[in-house]
Amino acid sequence: MTTTSSAPGKVYLFGEHAVVYGEPAVPCAIERRASVTVTERGDDRVRVSASDLSLDGFTVEYAANGDGQPDVDVPTPLIEAAMGYVEEALAQARDAAGRPDAGFDVEIESAIPLGAGLGSSAAVAVAGIDAATRELGAALDPVDVADRAYRVEYEVQDGQASRADTFCSAMGGAVRVEGDDCATVDAPDLPFVVGYDGASHDTGELVAGVRALREEFDFAADTVEAIGDLVRRGEDALAAGDLDTLGRLMDFNHGLLSALGVSSRSLDSLVWAARDGGALGAKLTGAGGGGCIVALAEDAGVETALSLSPDCEESFRAALATEGVRAE
Ligand code: MEV
């Protein structure tokens, strides 16, 4: 048998990083999906091939029980990180189905650049758990898939993860996450434009950096709390469909993330290109360090303004994905 599932990436309207310390966050799923196809093998080995917007593609083969070194054709840290998510997702599926020795051929196709702040790892973990579990004849509802995908991120990121990315990818739409409380929320049509600088980051490292800053300086801890206050204001604006206030709060959120040291020269330059192009607001999205910004813009000029920036690799309009994980 062969089973395919897909799951969407996401942008953070507000609240990344602070969500790791129990503040609320509002990520929104976007119509850029990762799709994982799984075929059970007759042995306990795993073979993974992947193609991604930002990679030429790679193939990795190793034993399900961890025996032997992965045969990595393209040994970049990014691929090793991606493999960590796949490996843990398969372990969750084996556990859910009670099949500890199951081996798989896995094919990943993703329109979400790796490590760029659009939730590629969460989408691959969510789609991978769903496909592999169904391939083994078991079924999980999206909330259980989200919970297991969170455990994958927690494991791979050395305990530096919130439930936000994985819950959003599994459920779709706009969600609110505060600690272990996760819920979907009503949202108007949000005119997101994404700018991508072509860079990638290590989420675990960036989260660890914020943790260190927070421990060193009380005012960094205050900054994290201020993001929480901002998110609560943002939730009111979201409920009222007040795009102007949402935009202003996105600008403010970017400033606070910059203060926490997770922006970069190119992310700042994309944020300014979007603002100069008429965006209602713009901020980095995800862990930061490099990758993507998200702007709120009804005006078509913002996509053009972004694409003309020397720091921009790609810019695109991203519709809210109302569907989370789904069988393909
Ligand atoms: C990464 O996409 C979002 C962070 O808040 C980490 C997390 O919530 O797990 C930086």
mmCIF file of C-alpha atoms and ligand atoms in Angstrom:
data_model
loop_
_atom_site.group_PDB
_atom_site.id
_atom_site.type_symbol
_atom_site.label_atom_id
_atom_site.label_comp_id
_atom_site.label_asym_id
_atom_site.label_seq_id
_atom_site.Cartn_x
_atom_site.Cartn_y
_atom_site.Cartn_z
ATOM 1 C CA MET A 1 0.000 0.000 0.000
ATOM 2 C CA THR A 2 1.005 3.641 -0.357
ATOM 3 C CA THR A 3 -0.410 6.484 1.703
ATOM 4 C CA THR A 4 -0.054 10.244 1.192
ATOM 5 C CA SER A 5 -0.915 13.088 3.578
ATOM 6 C CA SER A 6 -0.278 16.783 3.303
ATOM 7 C CA ALA A 7 -0.159 19.589 5.846
ATOM 8 C CA PRO A 8 0.177 23.377 5.503
ATOM 9 C CA GLY A 9 2.965 25.713 6.521
ATOM 10 C CA LYS A 10 2.207 28.807 8.572
ATOM 11 C CA VAL A 11 3.064 32.393 9.324
ATOM 12 C CA TYR A 12 2.966 33.957 12.759
ATOM 13 C CA LEU A 13 0.585 36.898 12.896
ATOM 14 C CA PHE A 14 2.008 37.417 16.405
ATOM 15 C CA GLY A 15 3.825 35.795 19.261
ATOM 16 C CA GLU A 16 6.702 33.530 18.114
ATOM 17 C CA HIS A 17 9.438 33.008 20.716
ATOM 18 C CA ALA A 18 7.312 34.438 23.564
ATOM 19 C CA VAL A 19 4.990 31.422 23.124
ATOM 20 C CA VAL A 20 7.850 29.185 24.310
ATOM 21 C CA TYR A 21 7.538 30.897 27.750
ATOM 22 C CA GLY A 22 3.768 30.528 28.088
ATOM 23 C CA GLU A 23 2.672 33.752 26.379
ATOM 24 C CA PRO A 24 -0.109 33.448 23.775
ATOM 25 C CA ALA A 25 0.646 33.325 20.040
ATOM 26 C CA VAL A 26 -1.481 33.428 16.898
ATOM 27 C CA PRO A 27 -0.044 31.458 13.964
ATOM 28 C CA CYS A 28 -2.051 31.158 10.741
ATOM 29 C CA ALA A 29 -1.833 28.238 8.306
ATOM 30 C CA ILE A 30 -1.043 29.235 4.706
ATOM 31 C CA GLU A 31 -1.684 27.522 1.380
ATOM 32 C CA ARG A 32 1.837 26.153 0.936
ATOM 33 C CA ARG A 33 1.856 22.472 1.799
ATOM 34 C CA ALA A 34 4.300 19.673 2.474
ATOM 35 C CA SER A 35 3.188 16.298 1.266
ATOM 36 C CA VAL A 36 4.560 12.992 2.589
ATOM 37 C CA THR A 37 4.051 9.661 0.822
ATOM 38 C CA VAL A 38 4.775 6.524 2.832
ATOM 39 C CA THR A 39 5.019 2.888 1.695
ATOM 40 C CA GLU A 40 5.597 0.157 4.246
ATOM 41 C CA ARG A 41 8.642 -2.005 3.449
ATOM 42 C CA GLY A 42 9.152 -5.694 4.011
ATOM 43 C CA ASP A 43 12.146 -4.974 6.282
ATOM 44 C CA ASP A 44 12.908 -2.545 9.098
ATOM 45 C CA ARG A 45 14.819 -0.019 6.995
ATOM 46 C CA VAL A 46 13.850 3.525 6.110
ATOM 47 C CA ARG A 47 14.576 5.294 2.842
ATOM 48 C CA VAL A 48 13.709 8.948 2.525
ATOM 49 C CA SER A 49 13.792 11.074 -0.594
ATOM 50 C CA ALA A 50 12.834 14.698 -0.576
ATOM 51 C CA SER A 51 12.417 17.596 -2.915
ATOM 52 C CA ASP A 52 11.989 21.094 -1.660
ATOM 53 C CA LEU A 53 11.808 24.551 -3.143
ATOM 54 C CA SER A 54 15.173 25.459 -1.690
ATOM 55 C CA LEU A 55 17.039 22.178 -2.263
ATOM 56 C CA ASP A 56 17.994 20.085 -5.261
ATOM 57 C CA GLY A 57 16.638 17.026 -3.476
ATOM 58 C CA PHE A 58 18.303 14.264 -1.490
ATOM 59 C CA THR A 59 17.963 10.615 -0.528
ATOM 60 C CA VAL A 60 18.813 9.096 2.836
ATOM 61 C CA GLU A 61 18.685 5.439 3.863
ATOM 62 C CA TYR A 62 19.112 3.941 7.327
ATOM 63 C CA ALA A 63 17.799 1.173 9.602
ATOM 64 C CA ALA A 64 14.574 1.765 11.539
ATOM 65 C CA ASN A 65 16.220 0.763 14.824
ATOM 66 C CA GLY A 66 18.967 3.364 14.326
ATOM 67 C CA ASP A 67 21.603 0.765 13.298
ATOM 68 C CA GLY A 68 24.158 2.055 10.823
ATOM 69 C CA GLN A 69 24.942 5.559 9.675
ATOM 70 C CA PRO A 70 22.487 7.374 7.427
ATOM 71 C CA ASP A 71 23.743 7.298 3.868
ATOM 72 C CA VAL A 72 23.396 11.012 3.223
ATOM 73 C CA ASP A 73 24.061 12.061 -0.364
ATOM 74 C CA VAL A 74 24.101 15.751 0.495
ATOM 75 C CA PRO A 75 25.415 16.058 4.065
ATOM 76 C CA THR A 76 24.322 19.567 4.951
ATOM 77 C CA PRO A 77 23.227 20.370 8.502
ATOM 78 C CA LEU A 78 19.859 21.399 7.082
ATOM 79 C CA ILE A 79 19.233 17.935 5.674
ATOM 80 C CA GLU A 80 20.380 16.309 8.891
ATOM 81 C CA ALA A 81 17.925 18.501 10.791
ATOM 82 C CA ALA A 82 15.109 17.634 8.352
ATOM 83 C CA MET A 83 15.935 13.938 8.756
ATOM 84 C CA GLY A 84 15.623 14.277 12.530
ATOM 85 C CA TYR A 85 11.992 15.383 12.117
ATOM 86 C CA VAL A 86 11.224 12.555 9.674
ATOM 87 C CA GLU A 87 12.853 9.931 11.883
ATOM 88 C CA GLU A 88 10.965 11.074 14.999
ATOM 89 C CA ALA A 89 7.673 11.319 13.064
ATOM 90 C CA LEU A 90 8.077 7.692 11.941
ATOM 91 C CA ALA A 91 8.846 6.688 15.539
ATOM 92 C CA GLN A 92 5.569 8.346 16.637
ATOM 93 C CA ALA A 93 3.638 6.481 13.920
ATOM 94 C CA ARG A 94 5.219 3.127 14.919
ATOM 95 C CA ASP A 95 4.264 3.859 18.516
ATOM 96 C CA ALA A 96 0.676 4.895 17.632
ATOM 97 C CA ALA A 97 0.181 1.754 15.529
ATOM 98 C CA GLY A 98 1.988 -0.593 17.953
ATOM 99 C CA ARG A 99 4.445 -1.637 15.185
ATOM 100 C CA PRO A 100 7.944 -0.915 16.606
ATOM 101 C CA ASP A 101 9.838 -2.577 13.720
ATOM 102 C CA ALA A 102 7.984 -1.133 10.728
ATOM 103 C CA GLY A 103 10.220 0.103 7.896
ATOM 104 C CA PHE A 104 9.193 2.664 5.299
ATOM 105 C CA ASP A 105 9.982 4.260 1.972
ATOM 106 C CA VAL A 106 9.207 7.940 2.418
ATOM 107 C CA GLU A 107 8.879 10.604 -0.240
ATOM 108 C CA ILE A 108 8.598 14.234 0.779
ATOM 109 C CA GLU A 109 7.491 16.972 -1.569
ATOM 110 C CA SER A 110 7.377 20.403 -0.079
ATOM 111 C CA ALA A 111 6.575 23.861 -1.338
ATOM 112 C CA ILE A 112 7.716 25.236 2.022
ATOM 113 C CA PRO A 113 11.397 26.218 2.146
ATOM 114 C CA LEU A 114 13.324 24.416 4.910
ATOM 115 C CA GLY A 115 14.202 26.337 8.062
ATOM 116 C CA ALA A 116 12.810 29.605 6.723
ATOM 117 C CA GLY A 117 10.132 30.371 9.309
ATOM 118 C CA LEU A 118 7.159 28.938 7.411
ATOM 119 C CA GLY A 119 6.826 25.819 9.537
ATOM 120 C CA SER A 120 8.375 23.265 7.166
ATOM 121 C CA SER A 121 9.445 20.951 10.001
ATOM 122 C CA ALA A 122 6.003 21.043 11.639
ATOM 123 C CA ALA A 123 4.277 20.388 8.292
ATOM 124 C CA VAL A 124 6.581 17.438 7.510
ATOM 125 C CA ALA A 125 6.147 16.018 11.032
ATOM 126 C CA VAL A 126 2.339 16.384 10.899
ATOM 127 C CA ALA A 127 1.950 14.950 7.371
ATOM 128 C CA GLY A 128 4.539 12.216 8.106
ATOM 129 C CA ILE A 129 2.801 11.020 11.279
ATOM 130 C CA ASP A 130 -0.599 11.051 9.580
ATOM 131 C CA ALA A 131 0.578 9.166 6.465
ATOM 132 C CA ALA A 132 2.724 6.573 8.295
ATOM 133 C CA THR A 133 0.035 5.877 10.899
ATOM 134 C CA ARG A 134 -2.607 5.381 8.223
ATOM 135 C CA GLU A 135 -0.172 3.237 6.197
ATOM 136 C CA LEU A 136 0.085 0.928 9.240
ATOM 137 C CA GLY A 137 -3.710 0.662 9.411
ATOM 138 C CA ALA A 138 -4.244 2.949 12.429
ATOM 139 C CA ALA A 139 -5.875 6.383 12.470
ATOM 140 C CA LEU A 140 -5.367 9.458 14.615
ATOM 141 C CA ASP A 141 -7.565 12.546 14.743
ATOM 142 C CA PRO A 142 -5.847 15.873 13.924
ATOM 143 C CA VAL A 143 -5.563 16.839 17.620
ATOM 144 C CA ASP A 144 -3.642 13.595 18.336
ATOM 145 C CA VAL A 145 -1.491 14.133 15.257
ATOM 146 C CA ALA A 146 -0.732 17.672 16.564
ATOM 147 C CA ASP A 147 0.205 16.307 19.980
ATOM 148 C CA ARG A 148 2.551 13.679 18.551
ATOM 149 C CA ALA A 149 4.074 16.206 16.129
ATOM 150 C CA TYR A 150 4.736 18.514 19.088
ATOM 151 C CA ARG A 151 6.625 15.654 20.754
ATOM 152 C CA VAL A 152 8.687 15.321 17.558
ATOM 153 C CA GLU A 153 9.648 19.020 17.620
ATOM 154 C CA TYR A 154 10.324 18.888 21.358
ATOM 155 C CA GLU A 155 12.681 15.943 20.834
ATOM 156 C CA VAL A 156 14.524 17.325 17.799
ATOM 157 C CA GLN A 157 14.805 20.858 19.223
ATOM 158 C CA ASP A 158 16.125 19.670 22.621
ATOM 159 C CA GLY A 159 13.025 20.685 24.507
ATOM 160 C CA GLN A 160 12.908 24.158 22.878
ATOM 161 C CA ALA A 161 9.483 24.042 21.260
ATOM 162 C CA SER A 162 5.926 25.225 21.766
ATOM 163 C CA ARG A 163 2.770 23.551 20.482
ATOM 164 C CA ALA A 164 2.067 26.475 18.135
ATOM 165 C CA ASP A 165 3.583 25.344 14.807
ATOM 166 C CA THR A 166 2.417 21.757 14.991
ATOM 167 C CA PHE A 167 -1.132 22.555 16.211
ATOM 168 C CA CYS A 168 -1.541 25.164 13.461
ATOM 169 C CA SER A 169 -0.324 22.800 10.744
ATOM 170 C CA ALA A 170 -2.543 19.940 11.935
ATOM 171 C CA MET A 171 -5.721 22.030 12.361
ATOM 172 C CA GLY A 172 -5.365 24.703 9.641
ATOM 173 C CA GLY A 173 -6.808 28.231 9.820
ATOM 174 C CA ALA A 174 -5.820 30.722 12.521
ATOM 175 C CA VAL A 175 -5.080 29.265 15.938
ATOM 176 C CA ARG A 176 -4.316 30.533 19.416
ATOM 177 C CA VAL A 177 -1.787 28.718 21.557
ATOM 178 C CA GLU A 178 -0.954 29.514 25.170
ATOM 179 C CA GLY A 179 1.065 26.831 26.951
ATOM 180 C CA ASP A 180 -0.860 23.576 26.535
ATOM 181 C CA ASP A 181 -4.096 25.411 25.583
ATOM 182 C CA CYS A 182 -4.619 25.263 21.836
ATOM 183 C CA ALA A 183 -7.737 26.402 19.961
ATOM 184 C CA THR A 184 -8.745 27.432 16.465
ATOM 185 C CA VAL A 185 -9.995 31.035 16.198
ATOM 186 C CA ASP A 186 -12.203 32.845 13.700
ATOM 187 C CA ALA A 187 -10.261 35.105 11.381
ATOM 188 C CA PRO A 188 -11.228 37.424 8.531
ATOM 189 C CA ASP A 189 -9.553 36.985 5.168
ATOM 190 C CA LEU A 190 -6.026 38.134 5.975
ATOM 191 C CA PRO A 191 -4.076 39.562 3.004
ATOM 192 C CA PHE A 192 -0.668 38.028 3.767
ATOM 193 C CA VAL A 193 2.362 38.645 1.587
ATOM 194 C CA VAL A 194 5.522 36.661 2.336
ATOM 195 C CA GLY A 195 9.076 37.754 1.513
ATOM 196 C CA TYR A 196 11.872 35.168 1.609
ATOM 197 C CA ASP A 197 15.562 36.127 1.796
ATOM 198 C CA GLY A 198 16.780 32.647 0.751
ATOM 199 C CA ALA A 199 18.468 32.025 4.103
ATOM 200 C CA SER A 200 17.721 29.356 6.698
ATOM 201 C CA HIS A 201 18.110 29.083 10.443
ATOM 202 C CA ASP A 202 18.382 26.578 13.249
ATOM 203 C CA THR A 203 15.247 27.046 15.355
ATOM 204 C CA GLY A 204 16.717 25.313 18.428
ATOM 205 C CA GLU A 205 19.734 27.664 18.440
ATOM 206 C CA LEU A 206 17.630 30.807 18.085
ATOM 207 C CA VAL A 207 15.269 29.724 20.873
ATOM 208 C CA ALA A 208 18.275 28.962 23.081
ATOM 209 C CA GLY A 209 19.635 32.475 22.352
ATOM 210 C CA VAL A 210 16.412 34.117 23.534
ATOM 211 C CA ARG A 211 16.409 31.884 26.623
ATOM 212 C CA ALA A 212 19.957 33.004 27.501
ATOM 213 C CA LEU A 213 19.096 36.696 26.990
ATOM 214 C CA ARG A 214 16.004 36.313 29.146
ATOM 215 C CA GLU A 215 18.049 34.760 31.919
ATOM 216 C CA GLU A 216 20.737 37.446 31.714
ATOM 217 C CA PHE A 217 18.533 40.558 31.565
ATOM 218 C CA ASP A 218 15.238 41.215 33.355
ATOM 219 C CA PHE A 219 14.312 43.643 30.583
ATOM 220 C CA ALA A 220 14.605 40.813 28.041
ATOM 221 C CA ALA A 221 12.135 38.827 30.170
ATOM 222 C CA ASP A 222 9.952 41.995 30.199
ATOM 223 C CA THR A 223 10.205 42.111 26.393
ATOM 224 C CA VAL A 224 8.864 38.557 26.195
ATOM 225 C CA GLU A 225 5.962 39.594 28.461
ATOM 226 C CA ALA A 226 5.357 42.704 26.347
ATOM 227 C CA ILE A 227 4.950 40.426 23.309
ATOM 228 C CA GLY A 228 2.282 38.544 25.294
ATOM 229 C CA ASP A 229 0.443 41.846 26.007
ATOM 230 C CA LEU A 230 0.683 42.773 22.335
ATOM 231 C CA VAL A 231 -0.769 39.411 21.285
ATOM 232 C CA ARG A 232 -3.770 39.900 23.593
ATOM 233 C CA ARG A 233 -4.418 43.306 21.936
ATOM 234 C CA GLY A 234 -3.934 41.649 18.559
ATOM 235 C CA GLU A 235 -6.584 39.055 19.341
ATOM 236 C CA ASP A 236 -9.163 41.836 19.850
ATOM 237 C CA ALA A 237 -8.146 43.434 16.552
ATOM 238 C CA LEU A 238 -8.418 40.044 14.823
ATOM 239 C CA ALA A 239 -11.905 39.449 16.235
ATOM 240 C CA ALA A 240 -12.952 42.946 15.085
ATOM 241 C CA GLY A 241 -11.395 42.425 11.625
ATOM 242 C CA ASP A 242 -9.395 45.632 12.219
ATOM 243 C CA LEU A 243 -6.573 45.214 9.675
ATOM 244 C CA ASP A 244 -5.015 48.649 10.397
ATOM 245 C CA THR A 245 -4.480 47.808 14.064
ATOM 246 C CA LEU A 246 -3.244 44.311 13.178
ATOM 247 C CA GLY A 247 -0.645 45.917 10.892
ATOM 248 C CA ARG A 248 0.540 48.395 13.550
ATOM 249 C CA LEU A 249 0.851 45.589 16.073
ATOM 250 C CA MET A 250 2.836 43.477 13.576
ATOM 251 C CA ASP A 251 5.313 46.371 13.235
ATOM 252 C CA PHE A 252 5.588 46.571 17.018
ATOM 253 C CA ASN A 253 6.020 42.789 17.310
ATOM 254 C CA HIS A 254 8.909 42.945 14.820
ATOM 255 C CA GLY A 255 10.602 45.621 16.932
ATOM 256 C CA LEU A 256 10.335 43.484 20.060
ATOM 257 C CA LEU A 257 11.684 40.403 18.222
ATOM 258 C CA SER A 258 14.577 42.552 16.977
ATOM 259 C CA ALA A 259 15.287 43.570 20.567
ATOM 260 C CA LEU A 260 15.474 39.867 21.426
ATOM 261 C CA GLY A 261 18.198 39.480 18.788
ATOM 262 C CA VAL A 262 16.354 37.229 16.343
ATOM 263 C CA SER A 263 16.095 39.543 13.338
ATOM 264 C CA SER A 264 18.819 39.963 10.714
ATOM 265 C CA ARG A 265 19.944 42.649 8.299
ATOM 266 C CA SER A 266 18.097 41.014 5.386
ATOM 267 C CA LEU A 267 14.892 40.396 7.393
ATOM 268 C CA ASP A 268 14.936 44.051 8.511
ATOM 269 C CA SER A 269 15.465 45.145 4.937
ATOM 270 C CA LEU A 270 12.522 43.025 3.705
ATOM 271 C CA VAL A 271 10.322 44.399 6.487
ATOM 272 C CA TRP A 272 11.203 47.961 5.399
ATOM 273 C CA ALA A 273 10.692 47.133 1.702
ATOM 274 C CA ALA A 274 7.177 45.871 2.541
ATOM 275 C CA ARG A 275 6.386 48.945 4.655
ATOM 276 C CA ASP A 276 7.731 51.316 1.975
ATOM 277 C CA GLY A 277 5.600 49.439 -0.564
ATOM 278 C CA GLY A 278 2.466 50.314 1.433
ATOM 279 C CA ALA A 279 1.992 47.313 3.761
ATOM 280 C CA LEU A 280 -0.255 47.857 6.787
ATOM 281 C CA GLY A 281 2.489 46.200 8.837
ATOM 282 C CA ALA A 282 5.325 43.695 8.512
ATOM 283 C CA LYS A 283 7.374 41.441 10.763
ATOM 284 C CA LEU A 284 9.698 38.486 10.646
ATOM 285 C CA THR A 285 7.882 35.189 11.016
ATOM 286 C CA GLY A 286 9.006 32.079 12.855
ATOM 287 C CA ALA A 287 12.310 31.688 14.629
ATOM 288 C CA GLY A 288 14.052 34.526 12.719
ATOM 289 C CA GLY A 289 17.780 34.717 12.012
ATOM 290 C CA GLY A 290 17.013 34.584 8.276
ATOM 291 C CA GLY A 291 14.170 33.232 6.185
ATOM 292 C CA CYS A 292 10.808 34.931 5.847
ATOM 293 C CA ILE A 293 8.897 38.044 6.747
ATOM 294 C CA VAL A 294 5.128 38.377 6.606
ATOM 295 C CA ALA A 295 3.372 41.584 5.639
ATOM 296 C CA LEU A 296 -0.286 42.498 5.752
ATOM 297 C CA ALA A 297 -1.109 44.167 2.460
ATOM 298 C CA GLU A 298 -4.177 44.465 0.289
ATOM 299 C CA ASP A 299 -2.148 46.488 -2.175
ATOM 300 C CA ALA A 300 -0.479 44.462 -4.977
ATOM 301 C CA GLY A 301 2.485 46.893 -4.872
ATOM 302 C CA VAL A 302 3.929 45.225 -1.780
ATOM 303 C CA GLU A 303 4.778 41.988 -3.594
ATOM 304 C CA THR A 304 6.530 44.032 -6.269
ATOM 305 C CA ALA A 305 8.321 46.206 -3.693
ATOM 306 C CA LEU A 306 9.584 43.053 -1.980
ATOM 307 C CA SER A 307 10.688 41.393 -5.203
ATOM 308 C CA LEU A 308 12.701 44.509 -6.128
ATOM 309 C CA SER A 309 14.619 44.399 -2.848
ATOM 310 C CA PRO A 310 18.159 43.018 -3.375
ATOM 311 C CA ASP A 311 17.639 40.882 -0.251
ATOM 312 C CA CYS A 312 14.564 39.129 -1.646
ATOM 313 C CA GLU A 313 14.816 35.639 -3.139
ATOM 314 C CA GLU A 314 11.075 35.209 -3.583
ATOM 315 C CA SER A 315 7.861 36.976 -2.637
ATOM 316 C CA PHE A 316 4.344 35.629 -2.841
ATOM 317 C CA ARG A 317 0.817 36.190 -1.655
ATOM 318 C CA ALA A 318 -0.212 33.508 0.862
ATOM 319 C CA ALA A 319 -3.873 32.697 1.393
ATOM 320 C CA LEU A 320 -5.042 31.388 4.768
ATOM 321 C CA ALA A 321 -5.247 27.565 4.547
ATOM 322 C CA THR A 322 -8.538 26.578 6.080
ATOM 323 C CA GLU A 323 -7.683 22.862 5.957
ATOM 324 C CA GLY A 324 -4.996 21.372 8.172
ATOM 325 C CA VAL A 325 -3.636 17.854 7.749
ATOM 326 C CA ARG A 326 -5.463 15.855 5.096
ATOM 327 C CA ALA A 327 -5.282 12.556 3.227
ATOM 328 C CA GLU A 328 -4.319 13.015 -0.420
HETATM 329 C C1 MEV B 1 9.339 28.683 15.434
HETATM 330 O O1 MEV B 1 8.581 28.509 14.239
HETATM 331 C C2 MEV B 1 8.514 29.339 16.494
HETATM 332 C C3 MEV B 1 9.207 29.509 17.838
HETATM 333 O O2 MEV B 1 8.293 30.212 18.679
HETATM 334 C C4 MEV B 1 9.564 28.184 18.470
HETATM 335 C C5 MEV B 1 8.331 27.385 18.878
HETATM 336 O O3 MEV B 1 7.272 27.964 19.146
HETATM 337 O O4 MEV B 1 8.460 26.151 18.992
HETATM 338 C C6 MEV B 1 10.467 30.361 17.714
#
